[in-house]
Amino acid sequence: MRPVFVQIRCTPGRTYAVADEIYQREVVSELYSTSGDFDLLAKVYIPEDQDVGRFLNDRLFDIADICRTQTTMTFKAF
């Protein structure tokens, strides 16, 4: 499994609804509310045999009221 971090910007006033939907899908290992340009930060473990883009698109990015995302790939833990 490889971890990726996904920052999520939500429609104003809909952050809690988006967070609830993310948790219902049981896709993320951790989910945080954040300050700044994005509203949420999710840690997602992607199976090694899965394409990251397709995995996230199929399981996360179709949630209503997600306006923008930014995915950060990880390579090696120190």
Short mmCIF file of C-alpha atoms in Angstrom, two decimals:
data_model
loop_
_atom_site.label_atom_id
_atom_site.label_comp_id
_atom_site.label_asym_id
_atom_site.label_seq_id
_atom_site.Cartn_x
_atom_site.Cartn_y
_atom_site.Cartn_z
CA MET A 1 0.00 0.00 0.00
CA ARG A 2 1.26 3.47 -0.82
CA PRO A 3 0.00 6.53 1.03
CA VAL A 4 -1.12 9.65 -0.81
CA PHE A 5 -2.44 12.87 0.65
CA VAL A 6 -5.46 14.58 -0.90
CA GLN A 7 -6.36 18.17 -0.13
CA ILE A 8 -10.01 18.93 -0.77
CA ARG A 9 -11.76 22.26 -1.31
CA CYS A 10 -15.52 22.14 -0.70
CA THR A 11 -18.45 24.31 -1.67
CA PRO A 12 -18.79 26.92 1.10
CA GLY A 13 -20.91 25.61 3.96
CA ARG A 14 -20.71 21.98 2.78
CA THR A 15 -17.45 20.80 4.36
CA TYR A 16 -19.13 18.70 7.05
CA ALA A 17 -21.41 17.02 4.50
CA VAL A 18 -18.41 16.19 2.30
CA ALA A 19 -16.49 14.84 5.30
CA ASP A 20 -19.46 12.67 6.32
CA GLU A 21 -19.72 11.23 2.80
CA ILE A 22 -15.99 10.49 2.71
CA TYR A 23 -16.20 8.61 6.01
CA GLN A 24 -19.25 6.64 4.85
CA ARG A 25 -17.26 5.37 1.86
CA GLU A 26 -14.46 4.08 4.13
CA VAL A 27 -11.78 5.20 1.66
CA VAL A 28 -9.47 7.26 3.87
CA SER A 29 -7.37 6.25 6.83
CA GLU A 30 -7.29 9.80 8.27
CA LEU A 31 -9.29 12.95 7.56
CA TYR A 32 -8.57 16.42 8.95
CA SER A 33 -10.19 19.83 8.76
CA THR A 34 -7.58 22.37 7.69
CA SER A 35 -7.07 26.10 7.30
CA GLY A 36 -5.85 27.79 4.16
CA ASP A 37 -6.74 27.13 0.53
CA PHE A 38 -8.28 23.72 1.21
CA ASP A 39 -10.89 22.58 3.72
CA LEU A 40 -9.96 18.94 4.27
CA LEU A 41 -6.82 16.81 4.18
CA ALA A 42 -7.20 13.07 3.63
CA LYS A 43 -4.61 10.31 3.91
CA VAL A 44 -5.48 7.48 1.53
CA TYR A 45 -3.66 4.16 1.14
CA ILE A 46 -3.67 2.97 -2.47
CA PRO A 47 -3.03 -0.72 -3.22
CA GLU A 48 0.23 -1.18 -5.14
CA ASP A 49 -1.54 -2.80 -8.09
CA GLN A 50 -4.02 0.11 -8.49
CA ASP A 51 -3.67 3.25 -10.58
CA VAL A 52 -3.75 6.21 -8.18
CA GLY A 53 -5.83 8.46 -10.43
CA ARG A 54 -8.43 5.84 -11.22
CA PHE A 55 -8.66 4.71 -7.58
CA LEU A 56 -9.29 8.24 -6.32
CA ASN A 57 -11.61 9.14 -9.18
CA ASP A 58 -13.76 6.04 -8.69
CA ARG A 59 -13.94 6.19 -4.90
CA LEU A 60 -13.62 9.81 -3.84
CA PHE A 61 -13.79 12.51 -6.48
CA ASP A 62 -17.43 12.02 -7.46
CA ILE A 63 -18.67 13.29 -4.10
CA ALA A 64 -21.01 16.26 -4.47
CA ASP A 65 -19.68 19.65 -3.32
CA ILE A 66 -16.01 18.83 -3.87
CA CYS A 67 -14.82 21.84 -5.89
CA ARG A 68 -11.11 21.12 -6.22
CA THR A 69 -8.53 18.61 -5.11
CA GLN A 70 -4.77 18.42 -4.95
CA THR A 71 -3.09 15.04 -4.60
CA THR A 72 0.41 14.65 -3.20
CA MET A 73 2.17 11.38 -3.96
CA THR A 74 4.59 9.88 -1.45
CA PHE A 75 7.74 7.96 -2.25
CA LYS A 76 9.74 6.91 0.80
CA ALA A 77 9.34 7.22 4.56
CA PHE A 78 12.36 8.49 6.48
#
